[in-house]
Amino acid sequence: MKPRNLSCQKTVIPFGILVSLITLLIASFSFGYPVKAIAPLLQTANTPNVVYTIYLPAIYSSGGGSNPVPTATPPSPTATPPAQGNPIGFFLPWVIQGEAHATDGPSLAVDANGGVHVAYTAYTSDANGNRPAYYTYCPSNCTSQASFSAPVIFNGKIDHVNLALDAQGHPRIIWVGSDPLQQKLIAYVYAACNTGCTSAANWQMARVDALDNVLPHNSRFFAIDPQGRPGLIYYISGIGSASGTYFAYCGSSCTNAANWRFTRISPAELRFPVLVFDQAGLPRIAGSFMDYTSEPALDYLVYLECDANCQKVIQGASFPIKTCFLCDSPNGYLDLAFDSNNHPRMALYTGALEAGRGLEANMLYYLFCSTNCGDWNTSDWSGYSLGLPVGVGTYARLAIDPQNRPRLVYEDVSYGLEYSWCKSGCETTSPVWQNMLADSSAVLDQTEPVPPIPPCQVAGWFTGKRPSFALDSAGNPRFAYDAEHWQGLDPIDYPPGTPGCPGFKMDQINARFTLFNQP
């Protein structure tokens, strides 16, 4: 069976924010290109003995020498996934309570026993305006849609969902959607379950915060620390002292909204944030700040660390935070992970950069640091391009295997979901990487064909969009992501705007799951 056609699409809520950035400087790094950086970006001292400083340096390698270059080039693109690992892919449950639904935005985690937990959302609203989130679970042998439980349904008008597990493998979810109390436009809602989580009756929920507008997310803005305590990064837009980027945190009984604490970490906007707790339970954050003072406006990527008092609420100021990063990158994608030694690693797809910005445009980079990573003056951040074709690497997600080697999953818009893994020398000048196609758009066209509706003439699947990625305890990859189906007219003979089939547009979307053994 194939997912149904769309009846409508989500509404994106537009809004903006004025961010004041200061003191531009020119820096250079080991790749030999000049790049702009900001230092310092912001300083506040609204309460005694509280100082907040942000630095945004360029990628930097203190060791000098040759630039790292992967020794294994990507394989020639193929419409059929290689036999390595024997990928198995299928749509996540989309016929729910007897009704077909378009679905999207999956967030995935794997527990210590290999069980797969996935949260995702309905893409379209039903007749009553409901657009729920779903939770589904597969305890083992997750090789078909039937392996997953009937989804638990969280009702509401929900746009984005993030899932994480505590140390015992209990699922925790944050979703962004309509305010259940109907006091604001949007709310962040936390949901937790400790037993029997395939039953809706065993879930408890708390409204963490509510606001009048919110940025769309394609990021990991929610995480659980090693002690099972949840954290959240989000942005409040507006005019006045409340506007800014916030860190929300809860120490215990977190389905009681009164137990959540909030700290504004910056009056500026952190876009597309990624929150990770290190092994000591300290928050580390990656994201980007927009500099609206330049022409055109530019994004500056940042890496943030907090080493003390991160749970303390400081009214009108922020907790002590130090930062370092890399480069500026409009419309890029990034992810953050840590090895077993608490060293940060990052995936960065650069997006459309202007010439001379320091990195190549529309390329996927692997970035790493081992020393003083939150201090630009003494850190040893470095990195390299994976050598993929230009435009390959969007929606990049990163995981670190039990041997501290990086794994990456990302979209190749021409072929589908791609997977890359480092075999050796991953943080040296001679890294060895290997690639494979994990889910093929062409194969999906063959196994789930959806013909164009006349007068449309062209139709096809585009899989591998917005992936979520985790490894099991043996290092085998598990992926959840979106597949989009598009149709239209031949753009040569029938330009966009031809009556009856205007342009080339998406007509279906559904969340998928793929797994295989690590090659």
Short mmCIF file of C-alpha atoms in Angstrom, two decimals:
data_model
loop_
_atom_site.label_atom_id
_atom_site.label_comp_id
_atom_site.label_asym_id
_atom_site.label_seq_id
_atom_site.Cartn_x
_atom_site.Cartn_y
_atom_site.Cartn_z
CA MET A 1 0.00 0.00 0.00
CA LYS A 2 1.13 3.51 -0.72
CA PRO A 3 0.60 6.67 1.35
CA ARG A 4 -2.34 8.76 0.29
CA ASN A 5 -2.14 11.98 -1.71
CA LEU A 6 -1.90 15.22 0.21
CA SER A 7 -4.95 17.36 0.75
CA CYS A 8 -3.09 20.37 2.13
CA GLN A 9 0.27 21.40 3.54
CA LYS A 10 1.50 22.79 6.83
CA THR A 11 1.38 26.51 7.39
CA VAL A 12 4.71 28.13 8.18
CA ILE A 13 4.34 30.93 10.70
CA PRO A 14 6.51 33.87 9.57
CA PHE A 15 8.25 36.08 12.03
CA GLY A 16 11.55 37.84 12.50
CA ILE A 17 14.01 39.16 15.02
CA LEU A 18 16.54 41.93 15.09
CA VAL A 19 19.93 40.67 16.28
CA SER A 20 22.65 43.16 17.14
CA LEU A 21 26.16 41.88 16.45
CA ILE A 22 29.39 43.85 16.88
CA THR A 23 33.10 43.90 16.16
CA LEU A 24 33.82 42.11 12.91
CA LEU A 25 37.33 40.84 12.33
CA ILE A 26 39.14 38.97 9.61
CA ALA A 27 40.76 35.65 10.50
CA SER A 28 42.34 32.81 8.56
CA PHE A 29 42.63 29.12 9.10
CA SER A 30 44.63 26.14 7.93
CA PHE A 31 42.71 25.71 4.67
CA GLY A 32 44.29 28.95 3.51
CA TYR A 33 41.12 31.00 2.96
CA PRO A 34 40.20 34.26 4.67
CA VAL A 35 37.01 34.17 6.70
CA LYS A 36 35.07 36.69 8.74
CA ALA A 37 34.52 36.11 12.42
CA ILE A 38 32.99 38.03 15.30
CA ALA A 39 34.71 38.66 18.63
CA PRO A 40 33.10 39.46 20.94
CA LEU A 41 29.51 39.11 19.77
CA LEU A 42 27.61 39.95 22.91
CA GLN A 43 28.39 40.84 26.48
CA THR A 44 25.91 41.30 29.27
CA ALA A 45 26.33 41.90 32.97
CA ASN A 46 22.80 42.47 34.13
CA THR A 47 23.46 40.99 37.55
CA PRO A 48 26.62 41.20 39.66
CA ASN A 49 29.36 38.69 38.80
CA VAL A 50 27.49 37.39 35.76
CA VAL A 51 29.24 37.89 32.43
CA TYR A 52 28.20 36.36 29.14
CA THR A 53 30.52 36.44 26.15
CA ILE A 54 30.20 34.90 22.71
CA TYR A 55 33.05 34.50 20.27
CA LEU A 56 32.60 33.23 16.74
CA PRO A 57 36.00 32.41 15.26
CA ALA A 58 36.85 30.69 12.02
CA ILE A 59 37.85 27.07 11.67
CA TYR A 60 41.29 26.84 13.08
CA SER A 61 44.02 24.20 13.15
CA SER A 62 46.84 24.99 15.54
CA GLY A 63 49.01 22.15 14.28
CA GLY A 64 49.68 23.53 10.82
CA GLY A 65 50.88 21.14 8.12
CA SER A 66 48.84 19.52 5.38
CA ASN A 67 45.12 19.85 5.15
CA PRO A 68 43.22 16.61 5.86
CA VAL A 69 41.91 15.02 2.68
CA PRO A 70 39.90 11.79 2.57
CA THR A 71 41.75 9.05 0.71
CA ALA A 72 38.60 7.23 -0.37
CA THR A 73 36.51 9.13 -2.90
CA PRO A 74 32.75 8.60 -3.03
CA PRO A 75 31.57 5.71 -5.25
CA SER A 76 29.95 6.45 -8.55
CA PRO A 77 26.26 7.19 -7.93
CA THR A 78 24.01 4.23 -8.56
CA ALA A 79 20.26 3.83 -8.59
CA THR A 80 20.49 0.54 -6.68
CA PRO A 81 21.93 0.45 -3.15
CA PRO A 82 25.13 -1.61 -2.90
CA ALA A 83 24.85 -5.04 -1.29
CA GLN A 84 26.90 -3.82 1.69
CA GLY A 85 24.81 -4.12 4.82
CA ASN A 86 21.68 -5.22 2.87
CA PRO A 87 19.52 -2.16 3.61
CA ILE A 88 15.88 -2.77 4.45
CA GLY A 89 13.57 0.25 4.13
CA PHE A 90 9.84 0.85 4.48
CA PHE A 91 7.28 3.48 5.43
CA LEU A 92 6.57 3.94 9.11
CA PRO A 93 2.94 3.28 10.13
CA TRP A 94 0.72 5.73 8.24
CA VAL A 95 -2.66 4.00 8.31
CA ILE A 96 -3.67 4.96 11.84
CA GLN A 97 -7.00 3.93 13.34
CA GLY A 98 -8.10 2.88 9.88
CA GLU A 99 -7.37 6.22 8.22
CA ALA A 100 -4.45 7.03 5.91
CA HIS A 101 -2.24 9.97 6.86
CA ALA A 102 0.63 11.88 5.31
CA THR A 103 3.44 11.92 7.90
CA ASP A 104 6.79 13.65 8.30
CA GLY A 105 9.57 14.85 10.60
CA PRO A 106 10.62 11.61 12.34
CA SER A 107 12.92 11.64 15.37
CA LEU A 108 14.57 8.30 16.24
CA ALA A 109 16.49 6.73 19.12
CA VAL A 110 17.79 3.20 19.82
CA ASP A 111 17.85 1.73 23.33
CA ALA A 112 20.55 -0.53 24.83
CA ASN A 113 18.61 -3.67 23.82
CA GLY A 114 18.36 -2.57 20.18
CA GLY A 115 14.76 -1.44 20.42
CA VAL A 116 13.85 1.39 18.04
CA HIS A 117 11.72 4.33 19.24
CA VAL A 118 10.35 6.84 16.72
CA ALA A 119 8.24 9.97 17.09
CA TYR A 120 6.84 11.74 14.03
CA THR A 121 3.96 14.01 13.05
CA ALA A 122 0.99 14.14 10.74
CA TYR A 123 1.75 16.42 7.81
CA THR A 124 -1.85 17.39 7.10
CA SER A 125 -4.78 18.24 9.35
CA ASP A 126 -7.96 16.23 9.62
CA ALA A 127 -11.48 17.63 9.22
CA ASN A 128 -11.40 18.89 12.81
CA GLY A 129 -8.09 20.72 12.37
CA ASN A 130 -6.19 18.12 14.39
CA ARG A 131 -2.60 17.41 13.32
CA PRO A 132 -1.24 14.92 15.86
CA ALA A 133 2.17 13.55 16.76
CA TYR A 134 2.81 9.81 16.93
CA TYR A 135 5.06 7.48 18.92
CA THR A 136 5.83 3.95 17.72
CA TYR A 137 8.18 1.27 19.06
CA CYS A 138 9.86 -1.86 17.75
CA PRO A 139 11.53 -4.03 20.42
CA SER A 140 13.62 -6.19 18.03
CA ASN A 141 13.94 -7.50 14.46
CA CYS A 142 12.68 -4.22 13.02
CA THR A 143 12.57 -5.39 9.41
CA SER A 144 9.01 -4.47 8.43
CA GLN A 145 6.29 -1.97 9.23
CA ALA A 146 4.49 -4.74 11.11
CA SER A 147 7.43 -4.86 13.56
CA PHE A 148 6.35 -1.47 14.93
CA SER A 149 3.54 -0.91 17.39
CA ALA A 150 0.31 0.85 16.53
CA PRO A 151 1.20 4.51 17.07
CA VAL A 152 0.34 6.30 20.27
CA ILE A 153 -1.50 9.48 19.24
CA PHE A 154 -0.81 12.86 20.84
CA ASN A 155 -3.59 15.16 19.69
CA GLY A 156 -3.15 18.81 18.82
CA LYS A 157 -1.89 20.95 15.97
CA ILE A 158 1.71 19.76 16.20
CA ASP A 159 4.47 20.94 13.87
CA HIS A 160 7.77 19.49 15.15
CA VAL A 161 8.79 16.67 17.45
CA ASN A 162 12.05 15.55 19.11
CA LEU A 163 12.54 12.22 20.89
CA ALA A 164 15.29 11.10 23.29
CA LEU A 165 15.80 8.20 25.73
CA ASP A 166 16.96 8.19 29.33
CA ALA A 167 19.63 5.73 30.51
CA GLN A 168 16.98 3.06 31.12
CA GLY A 169 15.61 3.42 27.57
CA HIS A 170 12.45 5.26 28.61
CA PRO A 171 11.15 7.55 25.84
CA ARG A 172 10.90 11.31 26.34
CA ILE A 173 9.37 13.64 23.75
CA ILE A 174 9.18 17.39 23.22
CA TRP A 175 6.80 18.66 20.60
CA VAL A 176 6.07 22.14 19.28
CA GLY A 177 2.45 22.88 18.48
CA SER A 178 -0.70 24.66 19.50
CA ASP A 179 -0.96 25.70 23.14
CA PRO A 180 -3.07 23.11 25.01
CA LEU A 181 -4.19 25.86 27.40
CA GLN A 182 -5.09 28.13 24.45
CA GLN A 183 -3.36 31.08 26.09
CA LYS A 184 -0.66 31.51 23.46
CA LEU A 185 -0.21 30.61 19.83
CA ILE A 186 2.50 27.96 20.28
CA ALA A 187 3.69 25.76 23.15
CA TYR A 188 6.52 23.35 23.91
CA VAL A 189 5.01 20.22 25.47
CA TYR A 190 7.03 17.53 27.26
CA ALA A 191 5.79 13.92 27.34
CA ALA A 192 7.29 11.03 29.32
CA CYS A 193 6.61 7.33 29.80
CA ASN A 194 8.34 4.72 31.99
CA THR A 195 6.43 1.51 31.25
CA GLY A 196 3.96 0.18 28.71
CA CYS A 197 4.71 3.07 26.38
CA THR A 198 2.74 1.70 23.45
CA SER A 199 -0.39 2.63 25.44
CA ALA A 200 -1.44 6.27 25.52
CA ALA A 201 -2.68 5.84 29.09
CA ASN A 202 0.90 5.45 30.36
CA TRP A 203 2.14 8.81 29.07
CA GLN A 204 2.20 11.98 31.15
CA MET A 205 2.62 15.48 29.77
CA ALA A 206 3.54 19.00 30.82
CA ARG A 207 3.35 22.32 29.01
CA VAL A 208 6.91 23.62 29.39
CA ASP A 209 6.50 27.08 27.89
CA ALA A 210 4.22 28.93 25.51
CA LEU A 211 4.84 31.84 23.17
CA ASP A 212 3.24 33.76 20.35
CA ASN A 213 5.53 32.61 17.55
CA VAL A 214 8.24 30.05 16.91
CA LEU A 215 10.82 29.22 14.28
CA PRO A 216 10.35 26.01 12.33
CA HIS A 217 12.81 23.37 13.49
CA ASN A 218 14.88 20.80 11.70
CA SER A 219 17.28 20.28 14.57
CA ARG A 220 17.86 18.35 17.77
CA PHE A 221 16.68 21.07 20.16
CA PHE A 222 15.89 18.56 22.93
CA ALA A 223 18.16 16.14 24.85
CA ILE A 224 18.36 14.03 28.01
CA ASP A 225 21.42 14.14 30.27
CA PRO A 226 23.04 10.93 31.67
CA GLN A 227 20.92 11.23 34.83
CA GLY A 228 17.70 11.31 32.81
CA ARG A 229 17.05 15.04 33.15
CA PRO A 230 15.63 16.81 30.07
CA GLY A 231 16.86 20.02 28.49
CA LEU A 232 15.53 22.23 25.72
CA ILE A 233 16.87 25.11 23.62
CA TYR A 234 14.37 27.49 22.04
CA TYR A 235 13.86 31.07 20.99
CA ILE A 236 11.30 33.68 22.04
CA SER A 237 10.74 36.41 19.46
CA GLY A 238 9.47 39.79 20.45
CA ILE A 239 10.34 43.23 21.68
CA GLY A 240 11.62 43.77 25.19
CA SER A 241 13.65 42.02 27.84
CA ALA A 242 12.03 38.59 27.37
CA SER A 243 13.20 38.19 23.78
CA GLY A 244 16.12 35.82 23.28
CA THR A 245 17.41 32.25 23.25
CA TYR A 246 16.52 30.15 26.29
CA PHE A 247 17.81 27.00 27.95
CA ALA A 248 15.00 25.16 29.76
CA TYR A 249 15.94 22.42 32.20
CA CYS A 250 14.25 20.13 34.72
CA GLY A 251 15.83 18.17 37.56
CA SER A 252 13.01 15.82 38.58
CA SER A 253 9.26 15.13 38.22
CA CYS A 254 9.39 16.85 34.85
CA THR A 255 5.76 16.21 33.90
CA ASN A 256 5.03 18.81 36.57
CA ALA A 257 5.43 22.09 34.71
CA ALA A 258 6.38 23.91 37.93
CA ASN A 259 9.68 21.96 38.05
CA TRP A 260 11.08 23.42 34.84
CA ARG A 261 13.64 26.24 35.09
CA PHE A 262 14.56 28.75 32.41
CA THR A 263 17.71 30.69 31.65
CA ARG A 264 18.12 33.18 28.83
CA ILE A 265 21.51 32.40 27.34
CA SER A 266 21.45 35.29 24.88
CA PRO A 267 19.21 38.18 23.83
CA ALA A 268 20.02 37.15 20.25
CA GLU A 269 18.48 34.36 18.21
CA LEU A 270 20.14 30.94 18.07
CA ARG A 271 18.82 29.32 14.92
CA PHE A 272 18.50 25.58 14.25
CA PRO A 273 20.03 24.68 17.63
CA VAL A 274 21.49 21.27 18.48
CA LEU A 275 21.62 20.40 22.20
CA VAL A 276 23.84 17.59 23.51
CA PHE A 277 24.75 16.73 27.10
CA ASP A 278 28.28 15.43 27.56
CA GLN A 279 29.14 12.48 29.80
CA ALA A 280 29.29 14.77 32.84
CA GLY A 281 25.79 16.05 32.12
CA LEU A 282 26.96 19.49 30.98
CA PRO A 283 25.14 21.15 28.06
CA ARG A 284 26.88 21.73 24.75
CA ILE A 285 25.08 23.55 21.98
CA ALA A 286 25.67 24.23 18.30
CA GLY A 287 23.69 26.61 16.15
CA SER A 288 23.92 29.81 14.18
CA PHE A 289 23.39 33.50 14.86
CA MET A 290 22.17 35.82 12.16
CA ASP A 291 24.06 39.05 11.60
CA TYR A 292 21.49 41.46 10.19
CA THR A 293 23.95 44.35 10.19
CA SER A 294 25.83 42.99 7.15
CA GLU A 295 24.56 43.24 3.60
CA PRO A 296 23.36 40.64 2.83
CA ALA A 297 22.63 39.19 6.27
CA LEU A 298 24.93 36.30 7.24
CA ASP A 299 24.73 33.31 9.55
CA TYR A 300 27.59 32.68 11.97
CA LEU A 301 27.85 29.15 13.34
CA VAL A 302 28.70 28.76 17.02
CA TYR A 303 29.64 26.06 19.52
CA LEU A 304 28.63 26.78 23.11
CA GLU A 305 29.75 25.21 26.38
CA CYS A 306 28.59 25.62 29.96
CA ASP A 307 30.80 24.14 32.67
CA ALA A 308 29.18 25.38 35.90
CA ASN A 309 25.87 26.60 37.32
CA CYS A 310 24.05 25.56 34.17
CA GLN A 311 20.87 24.80 36.10
CA LYS A 312 20.79 28.07 37.99
CA VAL A 313 18.09 30.55 37.09
CA ILE A 314 19.54 34.04 36.74
CA GLN A 315 16.82 36.58 36.11
CA GLY A 316 17.69 39.05 33.37
CA ALA A 317 21.05 37.47 32.54
CA SER A 318 22.55 34.21 31.42
CA PHE A 319 24.56 31.39 32.92
CA PRO A 320 28.36 31.50 32.45
CA ILE A 321 28.99 30.38 28.88
CA LYS A 322 32.00 30.29 26.60
CA THR A 323 31.99 29.58 22.95
CA CYS A 324 34.03 28.86 19.91
CA PHE A 325 33.39 28.02 16.34
CA LEU A 326 34.11 27.83 12.93
CA CYS A 327 32.69 29.85 10.10
CA ASP A 328 29.63 31.59 8.79
CA SER A 329 27.28 29.61 6.59
CA PRO A 330 23.95 30.83 5.24
CA ASN A 331 21.41 28.05 4.79
CA GLY A 332 23.73 25.31 6.02
CA TYR A 333 22.97 22.21 8.05
CA LEU A 334 24.83 21.08 11.14
CA ASP A 335 24.89 18.38 13.79
CA LEU A 336 26.89 17.80 16.97
CA ALA A 337 28.07 14.62 18.71
CA PHE A 338 30.72 13.59 21.25
CA ASP A 339 33.18 10.72 21.37
CA SER A 340 33.79 8.68 24.53
CA ASN A 341 36.49 11.15 25.59
CA ASN A 342 34.02 14.07 25.58
CA HIS A 343 35.55 15.55 22.43
CA PRO A 344 33.05 17.42 20.21
CA ARG A 345 32.61 16.44 16.58
CA MET A 346 30.41 18.17 14.07
CA ALA A 347 28.90 17.69 10.63
CA LEU A 348 28.48 20.87 8.60
CA TYR A 349 26.88 21.29 5.20
CA THR A 350 27.88 24.79 4.19
CA GLY A 351 25.03 25.86 1.94
CA ALA A 352 25.26 28.76 -0.49
CA LEU A 353 28.32 30.75 0.58
CA GLU A 354 29.69 33.82 -1.11
CA ALA A 355 33.19 33.55 -2.54
CA GLY A 356 35.91 34.10 0.04
CA ARG A 357 33.83 33.04 3.01
CA GLY A 358 36.40 30.44 4.10
CA LEU A 359 34.80 27.16 3.06
CA GLU A 360 33.52 25.82 -0.23
CA ALA A 361 29.83 26.36 -0.87
CA ASN A 362 27.37 23.46 -0.78
CA MET A 363 29.86 20.96 0.60
CA LEU A 364 29.78 18.54 3.54
CA TYR A 365 32.52 18.93 6.18
CA TYR A 366 33.57 16.90 9.19
CA LEU A 367 34.88 19.07 12.06
CA PHE A 368 36.61 18.05 15.28
CA CYS A 369 38.33 19.36 18.39
CA SER A 370 40.17 17.72 21.30
CA THR A 371 41.62 20.56 23.40
CA ASN A 372 39.91 23.52 25.12
CA CYS A 373 37.12 23.34 22.58
CA GLY A 374 35.09 26.13 24.17
CA ASP A 375 38.03 28.56 24.12
CA TRP A 376 38.89 30.08 20.77
CA ASN A 377 42.32 31.26 21.89
CA THR A 378 43.61 27.78 22.81
CA SER A 379 41.32 25.32 21.03
CA ASP A 380 42.43 23.04 18.21
CA TRP A 381 39.30 22.97 16.02
CA SER A 382 40.01 21.57 12.57
CA GLY A 383 38.14 19.82 9.79
CA TYR A 384 37.93 18.80 6.17
CA SER A 385 35.51 18.27 3.30
CA LEU A 386 34.42 14.70 2.64
CA GLY A 387 35.01 15.27 -1.05
CA LEU A 388 31.42 14.62 -2.06
CA PRO A 389 29.96 16.28 -5.16
CA VAL A 390 28.73 19.84 -4.79
CA GLY A 391 25.19 19.87 -3.44
CA VAL A 392 25.42 16.47 -1.74
CA GLY A 393 25.19 16.53 2.06
CA THR A 394 22.01 18.41 2.92
CA TYR A 395 20.26 17.49 6.18
CA ALA A 396 23.50 15.95 7.49
CA ARG A 397 23.31 14.00 10.76
CA LEU A 398 26.26 12.66 12.76
CA ALA A 399 26.84 9.75 15.15
CA ILE A 400 30.02 8.37 16.73
CA ASP A 401 30.51 4.59 16.84
CA PRO A 402 31.86 2.58 19.82
CA GLN A 403 35.38 2.93 18.38
CA ASN A 404 35.02 6.75 18.26
CA ARG A 405 34.72 6.83 14.48
CA PRO A 406 32.26 9.27 12.84
CA ARG A 407 29.26 8.15 10.81
CA LEU A 408 27.22 10.50 8.65
CA VAL A 409 23.86 10.28 6.93
CA TYR A 410 22.57 12.92 4.52
CA GLU A 411 20.52 13.54 1.40
CA ASP A 412 21.75 13.20 -2.16
CA VAL A 413 18.84 14.86 -3.95
CA SER A 414 19.63 12.96 -7.18
CA TYR A 415 19.76 9.49 -5.63
CA GLY A 416 18.36 9.34 -2.10
CA LEU A 417 19.62 8.67 1.43
CA GLU A 418 23.41 8.33 1.59
CA TYR A 419 25.57 6.97 4.40
CA SER A 420 29.29 7.62 4.96
CA TRP A 421 31.56 6.15 7.60
CA CYS A 422 35.19 6.74 8.50
CA LYS A 423 37.32 3.60 8.63
CA SER A 424 40.60 5.03 9.94
CA GLY A 425 42.59 8.21 10.55
CA CYS A 426 39.38 10.15 11.07
CA GLU A 427 41.00 13.14 12.82
CA THR A 428 44.31 13.02 10.96
CA THR A 429 45.62 14.32 7.64
CA SER A 430 44.87 10.95 5.98
CA PRO A 431 41.29 9.94 6.80
CA VAL A 432 39.75 6.96 5.01
CA TRP A 433 36.01 7.14 4.34
CA GLN A 434 33.55 4.87 2.56
CA ASN A 435 30.08 5.64 1.19
CA MET A 436 26.93 3.81 0.21
CA LEU A 437 23.39 4.55 -0.89
CA ALA A 438 21.14 3.52 2.00
CA ASP A 439 17.72 4.19 0.44
CA SER A 440 17.32 4.80 -3.28
CA SER A 441 14.74 7.14 -4.79
CA ALA A 442 14.85 5.13 -8.05
CA VAL A 443 14.19 1.85 -6.24
CA LEU A 444 11.31 3.49 -4.37
CA ASP A 445 9.84 4.51 -7.73
CA GLN A 446 9.91 0.83 -8.70
CA THR A 447 8.55 -0.64 -5.46
CA GLU A 448 6.00 2.11 -4.67
CA PRO A 449 5.11 3.62 -8.08
CA VAL A 450 2.81 6.62 -8.08
CA PRO A 451 1.93 7.59 -11.67
CA PRO A 452 1.40 11.24 -12.57
CA ILE A 453 -2.17 12.50 -12.69
CA PRO A 454 -2.93 13.85 -16.21
CA PRO A 455 -2.15 16.32 -17.57
CA CYS A 456 0.97 15.99 -15.40
CA GLN A 457 3.61 13.90 -17.17
CA VAL A 458 6.52 13.42 -14.75
CA ALA A 459 6.43 11.90 -11.26
CA GLY A 460 8.99 10.51 -8.84
CA TRP A 461 10.07 9.90 -5.24
CA PHE A 462 12.80 11.88 -3.49
CA THR A 463 13.84 10.01 -0.37
CA GLY A 464 16.39 10.72 2.39
CA LYS A 465 15.10 14.12 3.46
CA ARG A 466 15.52 15.40 7.04
CA PRO A 467 16.98 12.17 8.48
CA SER A 468 17.25 11.21 12.13
CA PHE A 469 20.08 8.80 12.92
CA ALA A 470 21.22 6.50 15.73
CA LEU A 471 23.47 3.47 16.21
CA ASP A 472 22.67 0.35 18.18
CA SER A 473 25.13 -0.94 20.81
CA ALA A 474 27.05 -2.85 18.12
CA GLY A 475 27.37 0.23 15.92
CA ASN A 476 24.74 -0.74 13.32
CA PRO A 477 22.91 2.27 11.84
CA ARG A 478 19.20 2.98 12.08
CA PHE A 479 17.58 5.83 10.13
CA ALA A 480 14.21 7.57 10.03
CA TYR A 481 13.56 10.26 7.41
CA ASP A 482 11.04 11.70 4.96
CA ALA A 483 10.30 10.59 1.42
CA GLU A 484 8.59 13.15 -0.81
CA HIS A 485 6.76 12.39 -4.05
CA TRP A 486 6.59 15.11 -6.71
CA GLN A 487 4.82 15.39 -10.05
CA GLY A 488 4.55 17.91 -12.87
CA LEU A 489 4.94 18.52 -16.58
CA ASP A 490 8.01 18.12 -18.72
CA PRO A 491 9.71 21.46 -17.91
CA ILE A 492 11.12 21.79 -21.45
CA ASP A 493 7.93 21.37 -23.44
CA TYR A 494 5.61 22.72 -20.73
CA PRO A 495 7.10 25.51 -18.62
CA PRO A 496 5.77 26.15 -15.10
CA GLY A 497 2.37 27.77 -15.15
CA THR A 498 0.86 25.54 -17.83
CA PRO A 499 -2.88 25.18 -17.08
CA GLY A 500 -3.95 21.93 -15.46
CA CYS A 501 -0.59 20.98 -13.92
CA PRO A 502 1.11 24.10 -12.56
CA GLY A 503 4.82 23.57 -12.12
CA PHE A 504 6.49 20.66 -10.35
CA LYS A 505 5.12 20.21 -6.85
CA MET A 506 5.02 17.76 -3.97
CA ASP A 507 1.86 15.67 -3.82
CA GLN A 508 2.82 13.08 -1.13
CA ILE A 509 5.11 12.83 1.90
CA ASN A 510 5.61 10.06 4.43
CA ALA A 511 8.17 9.09 7.06
CA ARG A 512 10.35 6.04 6.36
CA PHE A 513 12.70 3.77 8.30
CA THR A 514 15.82 1.91 7.14
CA LEU A 515 18.26 -0.37 8.91
CA PHE A 516 21.21 -2.58 8.00
CA ASN A 517 24.29 -4.07 9.59
CA GLN A 518 27.37 -1.87 9.48
CA PRO A 519 29.37 -2.85 6.35
#
